[in-house]
Coordinates of C-alpha atoms in Angstrom, one line a residue:
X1308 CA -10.4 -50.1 -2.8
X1309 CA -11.1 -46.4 -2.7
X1310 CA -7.7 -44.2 -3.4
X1311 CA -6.9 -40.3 -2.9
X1312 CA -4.1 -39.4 -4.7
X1313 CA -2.5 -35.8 -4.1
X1314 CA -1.0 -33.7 -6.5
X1315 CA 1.7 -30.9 -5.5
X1316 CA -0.1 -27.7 -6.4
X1317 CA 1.9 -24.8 -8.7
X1318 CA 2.6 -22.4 -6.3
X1319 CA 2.2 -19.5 -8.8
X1320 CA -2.1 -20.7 -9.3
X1321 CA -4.7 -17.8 -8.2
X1322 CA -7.7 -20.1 -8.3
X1323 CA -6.4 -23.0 -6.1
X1324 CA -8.1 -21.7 -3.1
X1325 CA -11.8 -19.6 -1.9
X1326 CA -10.0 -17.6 1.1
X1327 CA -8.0 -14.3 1.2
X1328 CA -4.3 -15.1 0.9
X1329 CA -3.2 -11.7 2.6
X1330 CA -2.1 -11.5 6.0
X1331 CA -4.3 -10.3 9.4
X1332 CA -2.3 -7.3 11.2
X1333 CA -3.3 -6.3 14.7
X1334 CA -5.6 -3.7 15.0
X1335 CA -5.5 -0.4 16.7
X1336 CA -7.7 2.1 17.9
X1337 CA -8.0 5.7 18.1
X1338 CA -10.7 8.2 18.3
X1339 CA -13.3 5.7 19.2
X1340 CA -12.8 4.5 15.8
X1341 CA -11.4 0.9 14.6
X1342 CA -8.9 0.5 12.0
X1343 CA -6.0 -1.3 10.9
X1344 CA -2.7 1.0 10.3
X1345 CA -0.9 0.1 7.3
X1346 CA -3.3 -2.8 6.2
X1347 CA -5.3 -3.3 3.6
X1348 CA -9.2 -2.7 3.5
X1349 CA -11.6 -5.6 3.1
X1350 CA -14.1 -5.7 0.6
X1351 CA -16.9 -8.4 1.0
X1352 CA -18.4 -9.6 -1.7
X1353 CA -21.7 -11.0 -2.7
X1354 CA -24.0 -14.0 -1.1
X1355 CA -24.5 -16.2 -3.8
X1356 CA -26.6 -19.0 -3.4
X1357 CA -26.5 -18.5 0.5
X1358 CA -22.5 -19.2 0.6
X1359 CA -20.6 -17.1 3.0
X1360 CA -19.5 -13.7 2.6
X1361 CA -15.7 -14.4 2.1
X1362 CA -13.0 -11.2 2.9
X1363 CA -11.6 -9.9 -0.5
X1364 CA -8.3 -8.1 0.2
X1365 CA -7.5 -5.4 -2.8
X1366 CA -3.9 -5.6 -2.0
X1367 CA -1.3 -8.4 -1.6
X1368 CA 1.4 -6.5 0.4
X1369 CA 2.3 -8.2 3.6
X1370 CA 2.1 -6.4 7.1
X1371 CA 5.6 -6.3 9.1
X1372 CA 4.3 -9.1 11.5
X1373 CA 4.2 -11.7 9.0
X1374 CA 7.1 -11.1 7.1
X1375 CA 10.0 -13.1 7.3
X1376 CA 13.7 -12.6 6.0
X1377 CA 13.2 -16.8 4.9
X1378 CA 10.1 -15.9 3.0
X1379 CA 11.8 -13.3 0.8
X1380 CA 13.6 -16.0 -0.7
X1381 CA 11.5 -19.2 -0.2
X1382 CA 11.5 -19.3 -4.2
X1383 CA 14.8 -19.1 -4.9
X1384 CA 15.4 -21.9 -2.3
X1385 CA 12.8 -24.4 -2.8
X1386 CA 15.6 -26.9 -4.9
X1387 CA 18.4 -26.5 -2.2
X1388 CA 16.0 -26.5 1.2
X1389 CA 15.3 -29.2 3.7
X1390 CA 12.3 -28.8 4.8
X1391 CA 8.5 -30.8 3.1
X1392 CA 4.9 -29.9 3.8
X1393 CA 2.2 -32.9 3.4
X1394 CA -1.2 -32.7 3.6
X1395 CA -4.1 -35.7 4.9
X1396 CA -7.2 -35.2 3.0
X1397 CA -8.8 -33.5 6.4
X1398 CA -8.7 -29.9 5.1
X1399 CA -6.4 -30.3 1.7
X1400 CA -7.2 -26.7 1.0
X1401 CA -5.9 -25.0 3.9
X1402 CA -2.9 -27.0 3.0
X1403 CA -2.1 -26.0 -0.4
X1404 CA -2.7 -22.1 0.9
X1405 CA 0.1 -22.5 3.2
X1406 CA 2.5 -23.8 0.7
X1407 CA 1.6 -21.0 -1.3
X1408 CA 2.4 -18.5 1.4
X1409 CA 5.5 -20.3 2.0
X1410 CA 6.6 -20.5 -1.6
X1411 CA 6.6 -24.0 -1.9
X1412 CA 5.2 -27.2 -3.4
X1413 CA 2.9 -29.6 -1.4
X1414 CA 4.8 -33.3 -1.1
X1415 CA 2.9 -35.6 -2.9
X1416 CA 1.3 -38.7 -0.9
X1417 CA -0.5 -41.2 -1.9
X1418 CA -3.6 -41.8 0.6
X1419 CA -6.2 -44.9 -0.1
X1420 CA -9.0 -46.4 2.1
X1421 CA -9.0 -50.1 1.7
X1422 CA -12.3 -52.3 1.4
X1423 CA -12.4 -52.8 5.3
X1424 CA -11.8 -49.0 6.1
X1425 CA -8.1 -49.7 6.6
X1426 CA -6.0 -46.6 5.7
X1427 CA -2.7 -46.9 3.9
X1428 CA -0.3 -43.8 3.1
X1429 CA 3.0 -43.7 0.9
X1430 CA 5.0 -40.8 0.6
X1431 CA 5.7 -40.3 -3.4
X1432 CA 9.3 -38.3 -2.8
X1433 CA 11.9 -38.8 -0.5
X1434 CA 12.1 -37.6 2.9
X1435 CA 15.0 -38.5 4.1
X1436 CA 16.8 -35.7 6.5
X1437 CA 14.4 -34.0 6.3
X1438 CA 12.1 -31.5 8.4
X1439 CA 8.6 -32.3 7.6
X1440 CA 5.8 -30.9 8.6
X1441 CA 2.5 -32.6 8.2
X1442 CA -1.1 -30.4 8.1
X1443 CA -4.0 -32.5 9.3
X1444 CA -6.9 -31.0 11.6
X1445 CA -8.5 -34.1 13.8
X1446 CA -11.8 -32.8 12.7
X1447 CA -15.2 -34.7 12.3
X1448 CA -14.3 -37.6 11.5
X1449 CA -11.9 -37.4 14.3
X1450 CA -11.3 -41.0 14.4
X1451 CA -10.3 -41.4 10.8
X1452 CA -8.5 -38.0 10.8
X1453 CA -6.1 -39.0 13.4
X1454 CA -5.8 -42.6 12.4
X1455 CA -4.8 -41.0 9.4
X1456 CA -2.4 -38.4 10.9
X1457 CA -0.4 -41.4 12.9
X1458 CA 0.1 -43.4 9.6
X1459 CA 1.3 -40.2 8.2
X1460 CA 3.6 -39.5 11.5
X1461 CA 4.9 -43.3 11.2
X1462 CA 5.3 -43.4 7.1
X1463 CA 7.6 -40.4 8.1
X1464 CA 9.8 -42.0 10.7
X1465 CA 10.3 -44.8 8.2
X1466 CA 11.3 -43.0 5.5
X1467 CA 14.2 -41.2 8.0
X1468 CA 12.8 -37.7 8.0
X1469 CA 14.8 -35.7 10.1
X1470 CA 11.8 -34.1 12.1
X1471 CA 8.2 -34.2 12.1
X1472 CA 5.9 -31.6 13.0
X1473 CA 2.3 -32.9 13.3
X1474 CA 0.4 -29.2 12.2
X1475 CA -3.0 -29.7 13.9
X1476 CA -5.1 -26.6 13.0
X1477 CA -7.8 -28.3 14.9
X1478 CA -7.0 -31.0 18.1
X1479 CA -9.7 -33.5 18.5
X1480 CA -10.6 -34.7 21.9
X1481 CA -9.3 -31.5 23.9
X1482 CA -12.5 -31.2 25.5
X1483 CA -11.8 -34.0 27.1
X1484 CA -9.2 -32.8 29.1
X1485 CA -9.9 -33.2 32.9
X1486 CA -12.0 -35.5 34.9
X1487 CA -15.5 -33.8 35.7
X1488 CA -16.9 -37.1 37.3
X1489 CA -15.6 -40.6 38.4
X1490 CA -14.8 -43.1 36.4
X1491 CA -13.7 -40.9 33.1
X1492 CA -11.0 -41.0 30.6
X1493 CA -8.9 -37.9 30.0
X1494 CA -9.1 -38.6 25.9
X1495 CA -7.0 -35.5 25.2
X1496 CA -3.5 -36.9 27.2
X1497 CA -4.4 -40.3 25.4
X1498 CA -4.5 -38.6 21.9
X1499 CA -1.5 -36.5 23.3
X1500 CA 0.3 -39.9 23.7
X1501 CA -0.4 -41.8 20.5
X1502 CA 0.9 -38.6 18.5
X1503 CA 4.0 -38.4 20.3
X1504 CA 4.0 -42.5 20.1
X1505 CA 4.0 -42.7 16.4
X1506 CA 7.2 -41.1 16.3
X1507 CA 6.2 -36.8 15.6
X1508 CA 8.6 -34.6 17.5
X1509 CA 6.9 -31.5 17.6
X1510 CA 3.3 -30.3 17.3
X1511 CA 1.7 -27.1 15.8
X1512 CA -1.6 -26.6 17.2
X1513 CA -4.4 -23.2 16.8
X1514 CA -6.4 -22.5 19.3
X1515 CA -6.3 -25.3 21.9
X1516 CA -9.9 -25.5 24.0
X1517 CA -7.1 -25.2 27.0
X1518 CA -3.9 -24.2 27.7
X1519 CA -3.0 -27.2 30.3
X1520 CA -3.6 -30.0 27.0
X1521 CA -0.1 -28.7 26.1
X1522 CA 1.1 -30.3 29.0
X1523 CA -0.1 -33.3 27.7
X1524 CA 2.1 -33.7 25.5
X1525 CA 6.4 -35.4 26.2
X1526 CA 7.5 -32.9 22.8
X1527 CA 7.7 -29.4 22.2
X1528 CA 4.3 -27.4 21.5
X1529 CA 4.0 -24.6 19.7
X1530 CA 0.4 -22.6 20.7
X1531 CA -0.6 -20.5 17.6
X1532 CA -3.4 -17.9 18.7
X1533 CA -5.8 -17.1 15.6
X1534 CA -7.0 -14.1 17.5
X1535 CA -5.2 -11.3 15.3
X1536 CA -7.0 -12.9 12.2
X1537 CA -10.7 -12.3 13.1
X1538 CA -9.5 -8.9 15.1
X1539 CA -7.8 -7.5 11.8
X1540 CA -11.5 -8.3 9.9
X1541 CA -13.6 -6.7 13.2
X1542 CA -10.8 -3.4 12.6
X1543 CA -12.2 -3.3 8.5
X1544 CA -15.9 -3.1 10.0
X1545 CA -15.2 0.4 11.6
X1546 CA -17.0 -0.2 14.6
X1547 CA -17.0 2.8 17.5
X1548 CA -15.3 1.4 20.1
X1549 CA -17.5 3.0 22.7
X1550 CA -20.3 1.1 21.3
X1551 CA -18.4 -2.3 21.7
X1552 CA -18.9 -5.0 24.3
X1553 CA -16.9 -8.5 24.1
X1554 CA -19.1 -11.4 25.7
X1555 CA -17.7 -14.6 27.0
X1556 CA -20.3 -17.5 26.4
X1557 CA -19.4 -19.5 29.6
X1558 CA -17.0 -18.8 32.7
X1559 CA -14.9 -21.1 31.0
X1560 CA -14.2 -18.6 28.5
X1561 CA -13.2 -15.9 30.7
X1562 CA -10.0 -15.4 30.1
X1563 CA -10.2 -16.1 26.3
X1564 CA -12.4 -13.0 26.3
X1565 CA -10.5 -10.6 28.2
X1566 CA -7.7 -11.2 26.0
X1567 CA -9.7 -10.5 23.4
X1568 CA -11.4 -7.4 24.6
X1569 CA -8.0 -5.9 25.4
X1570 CA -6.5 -5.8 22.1
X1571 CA -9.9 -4.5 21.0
X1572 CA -9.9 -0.9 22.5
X1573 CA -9.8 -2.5 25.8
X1574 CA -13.8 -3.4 25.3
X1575 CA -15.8 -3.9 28.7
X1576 CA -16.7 -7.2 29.1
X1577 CA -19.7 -9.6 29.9
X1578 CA -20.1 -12.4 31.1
X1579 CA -23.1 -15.3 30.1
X1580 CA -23.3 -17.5 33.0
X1581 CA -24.6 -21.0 32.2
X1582 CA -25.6 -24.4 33.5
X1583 CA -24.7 -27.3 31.7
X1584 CA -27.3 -30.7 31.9
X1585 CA -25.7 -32.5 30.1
X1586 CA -22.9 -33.0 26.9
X1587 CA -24.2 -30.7 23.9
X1588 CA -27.2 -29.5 26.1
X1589 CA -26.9 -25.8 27.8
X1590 CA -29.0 -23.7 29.5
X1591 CA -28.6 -19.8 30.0
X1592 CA -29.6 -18.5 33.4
X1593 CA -28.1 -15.0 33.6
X1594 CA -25.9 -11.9 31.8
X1595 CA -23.3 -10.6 34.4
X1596 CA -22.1 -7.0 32.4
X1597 CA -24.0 -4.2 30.8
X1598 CA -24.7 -4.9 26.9
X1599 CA -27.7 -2.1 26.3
X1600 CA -27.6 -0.6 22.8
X1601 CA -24.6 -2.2 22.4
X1602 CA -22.6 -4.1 19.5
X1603 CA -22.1 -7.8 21.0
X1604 CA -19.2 -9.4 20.3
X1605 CA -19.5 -13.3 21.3
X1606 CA -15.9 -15.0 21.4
X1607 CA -15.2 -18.8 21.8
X1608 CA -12.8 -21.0 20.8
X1609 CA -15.1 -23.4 18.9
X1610 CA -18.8 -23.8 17.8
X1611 CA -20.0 -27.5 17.8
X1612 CA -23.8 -27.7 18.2
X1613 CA -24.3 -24.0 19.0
X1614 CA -26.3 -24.5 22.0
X1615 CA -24.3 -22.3 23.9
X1616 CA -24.0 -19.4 22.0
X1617 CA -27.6 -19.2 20.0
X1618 CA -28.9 -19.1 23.7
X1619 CA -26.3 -16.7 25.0
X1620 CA -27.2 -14.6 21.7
X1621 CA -30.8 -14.7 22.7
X1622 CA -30.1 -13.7 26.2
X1623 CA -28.3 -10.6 24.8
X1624 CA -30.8 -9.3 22.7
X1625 CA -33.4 -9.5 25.8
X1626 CA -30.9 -7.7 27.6
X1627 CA -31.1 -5.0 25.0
X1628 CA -27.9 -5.7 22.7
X1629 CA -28.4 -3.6 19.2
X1630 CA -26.3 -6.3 17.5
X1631 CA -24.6 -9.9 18.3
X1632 CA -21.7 -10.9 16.3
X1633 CA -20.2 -15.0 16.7
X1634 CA -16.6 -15.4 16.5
X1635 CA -14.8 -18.3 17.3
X1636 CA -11.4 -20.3 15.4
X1637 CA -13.0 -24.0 15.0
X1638 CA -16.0 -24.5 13.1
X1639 CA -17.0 -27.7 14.2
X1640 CA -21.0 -27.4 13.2
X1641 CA -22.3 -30.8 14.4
X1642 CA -26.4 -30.8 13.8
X1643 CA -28.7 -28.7 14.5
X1644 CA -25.8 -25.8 14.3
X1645 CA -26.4 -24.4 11.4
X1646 CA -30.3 -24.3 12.1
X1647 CA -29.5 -22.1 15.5
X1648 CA -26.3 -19.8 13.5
X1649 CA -29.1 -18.9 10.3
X1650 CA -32.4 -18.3 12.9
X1651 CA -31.5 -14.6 12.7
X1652 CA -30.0 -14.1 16.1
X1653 CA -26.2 -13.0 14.4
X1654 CA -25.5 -10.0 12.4
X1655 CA -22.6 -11.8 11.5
X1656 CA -21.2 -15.4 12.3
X1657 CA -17.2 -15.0 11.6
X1658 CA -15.1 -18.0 11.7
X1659 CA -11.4 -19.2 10.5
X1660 CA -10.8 -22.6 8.2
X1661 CA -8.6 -24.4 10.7
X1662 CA -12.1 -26.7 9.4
X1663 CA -13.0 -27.1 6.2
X1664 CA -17.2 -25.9 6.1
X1665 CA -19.0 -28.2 3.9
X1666 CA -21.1 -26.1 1.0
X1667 CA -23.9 -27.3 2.1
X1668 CA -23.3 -25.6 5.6
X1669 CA -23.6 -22.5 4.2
X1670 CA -25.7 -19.5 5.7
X1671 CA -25.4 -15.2 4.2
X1672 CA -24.4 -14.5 7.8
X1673 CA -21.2 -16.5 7.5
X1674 CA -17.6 -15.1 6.7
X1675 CA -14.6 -17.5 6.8
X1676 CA -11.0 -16.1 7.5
X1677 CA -7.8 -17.8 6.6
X1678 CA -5.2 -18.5 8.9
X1679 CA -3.2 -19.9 6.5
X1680 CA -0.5 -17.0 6.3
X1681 CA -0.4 -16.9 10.0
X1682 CA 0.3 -20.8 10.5
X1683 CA 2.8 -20.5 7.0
X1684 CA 4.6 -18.3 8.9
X1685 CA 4.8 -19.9 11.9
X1686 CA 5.8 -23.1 10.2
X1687 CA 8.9 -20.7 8.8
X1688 CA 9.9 -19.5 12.0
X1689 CA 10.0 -23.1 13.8
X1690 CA 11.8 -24.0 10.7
X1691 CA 14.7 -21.0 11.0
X1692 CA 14.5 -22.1 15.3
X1693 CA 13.3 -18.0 15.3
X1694 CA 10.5 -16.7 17.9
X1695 CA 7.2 -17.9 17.5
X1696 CA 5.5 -15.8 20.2
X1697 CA 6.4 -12.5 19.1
X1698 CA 3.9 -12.7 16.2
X1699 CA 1.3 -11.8 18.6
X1700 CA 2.7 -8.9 20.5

């Protein structure tokens, strides 16, 4: 019987964790120059071995947007507060950075596989009245990550937490969120349903693939956007904004992009129309938008094989395009990704750790952002019943 057990970090430990633990302000433009007021500058370090360049922040003073009266005095609280952070083994790491941000401990579960792949989880301190919030992406392997995440919810409700707020930096099975053709299952409602089944009140989701899987859910749903993370690093590059042109990869994406293009300088925007033959398998038939000698800036929510956007990367560069940059929240990399993201095609491949990126998917071209500050803080302000929106105005 294979075990994991997990330790609650020290809280004051610099080396517990490879990503930047300062905060992403939004960025703002003048002079056809990019640059983030008030922030500090990002220095990139060194390829080494082919890992990712990873954003080194000289400077740990927080930005206005993610303070919070709570966190000025999360220390001084931890032995009198109510409130417990767990982590699956799906992405430990991002875990333990948001306890840091926080200023607390990680609880410590006990997590084992048994012989027959059976998964059993015991909470090692007490829960009781508690508001718990539990951090566990249903990334590859979905099925065992939520499998996991519902034992978790359940262990919870028996040990009479108080609340419990499933964190899901990535949701599994949102694509499958509509019916395209008879005869399907709607996977994401079902998912939707077993979370809210297993007794969690609340869910904390980044980047959903669509705004209508919140629906799916019978509990309350906050929708953290990781958009001010990845716009903060574009801001350190010092693009001119004249030269900028935000690309959606599908029509699907529209909207995404806009978004996107209007907190950066108001960017013009194009459009890579596509017809899909099948699941995983994409073919580009035409650019709508002008990208000529211009800095590319491809935006989606996730990357899985990186069919899409390798061919919409190659359209842009017939269309004349001086450089494509990738930027998406969810890293899903399913084969032959990495293959297609490392042919050369990307200046720059930027994504966050809502999943954790195995070494050996590793390419120079790729930077990984944290959004663990952004999702500690939002943790904070569900916790205090405090505005959760207004993080991204």
């Amino acid at each position: 019987m294979a075990s994991l057990l997990l330790p609650a970090p020290n809280p004051s430990s610099s080396s517990s964790s490879l990503f930047s633990r300062s905060s992403f302000p939004l960025p703002t433009f003048t002079h056809g120059r990019t640059f983030a007021p008030n922030a500090v500058k990002c220095e990139l370090t060194e390829p080494v071995n082919g890992k990712p360049f990873v954003p080194v922040l000289n400077d740990q003073i927080l930005p206005k947007f993610l303070q919070s009266k709570r966190l000025e005095n999360a220390v001084n609280k931890n032995s009198n507060n109510k409130i417990k952070i767990f982590s699956g083994t799906a992405n430990s790491a991002l875990s333990q950075e948001i306890a840091w941000y926080m200023g607390l401990n990680l609880g410590g579960v006990n997590i084992k596989r048994f012989a027959d792949g059976e998964i059993y989880v015991q909470l090692q301190e007490s829960v009781r009245g508690c508001d718990v919030y539990l951090v566990q992406p249903t990334c590859p392997p979905a099925n065992e990550n939520l499998m996991e995440l519902l034992v978790m919810i359940d262990a919870c409700r028996r040990a009479s937490a108080k609340n419990i707020t499933a964190v899901l930096p990535y949701f599994g099975y949102a694509r499958a969120d509509r019916k395209t053709q008879g005869r399907e299952s709607i996977a994401a409602k079902l998912v939707a349903n077993l979370i809210t089944e297993s007794g969690a009140d609340r869910v904390l989701a980044c980047d959903l693939h669509s705004g209508q899987s919140m629906g799916y859910f019978d509990i309350p749903v906050d929708h953290v956007y990781c958009q001010p993370v990845i716009l903060d690093y574009l801001a350190s590059k010092k693009i001119c904004s004249s030269d900028l042109v935000v690309v959606s990869p599908d029509v699907g994406g529209v909207a995404r992009a806009r978004a996107f293009a209007k907190k950066l300088s108001d960017a013009p925007l194009a459009i890579v129309d596509k017809r899909r033959q099948g699941h995983n398998i994409a073919e580009v038939m035409n650019l709508i938008g002008d990208v000529k000698g211009k800095v590319a800036v491809m935006v989606d929510d996730m990357i899985d094989t990186a069919g899409t956007i390798a061919k919409g990367a190659a359209l842009l560069h017939e269309e004349g395009a001086r450089e494509v940059y990738a930027c998406c929240t969810h890293a899903v990399f399913s084969p032959p990704a990495i293959e297609r993201l490392s042919s050369g095609l990307f200046q720059e491949v930027i994504i966050t750790n809502t999943i954790p990126v195995m070494e050996k998917n590793y390419f120079p071209q790729l930077t990984v952002l944290s959004v663990a500050n952004l999702l500690g803080e939002t943790i904070w302000r569900v916790h205090d019943d405090s505005s959760v929106s207004s993080i991204f105005q």
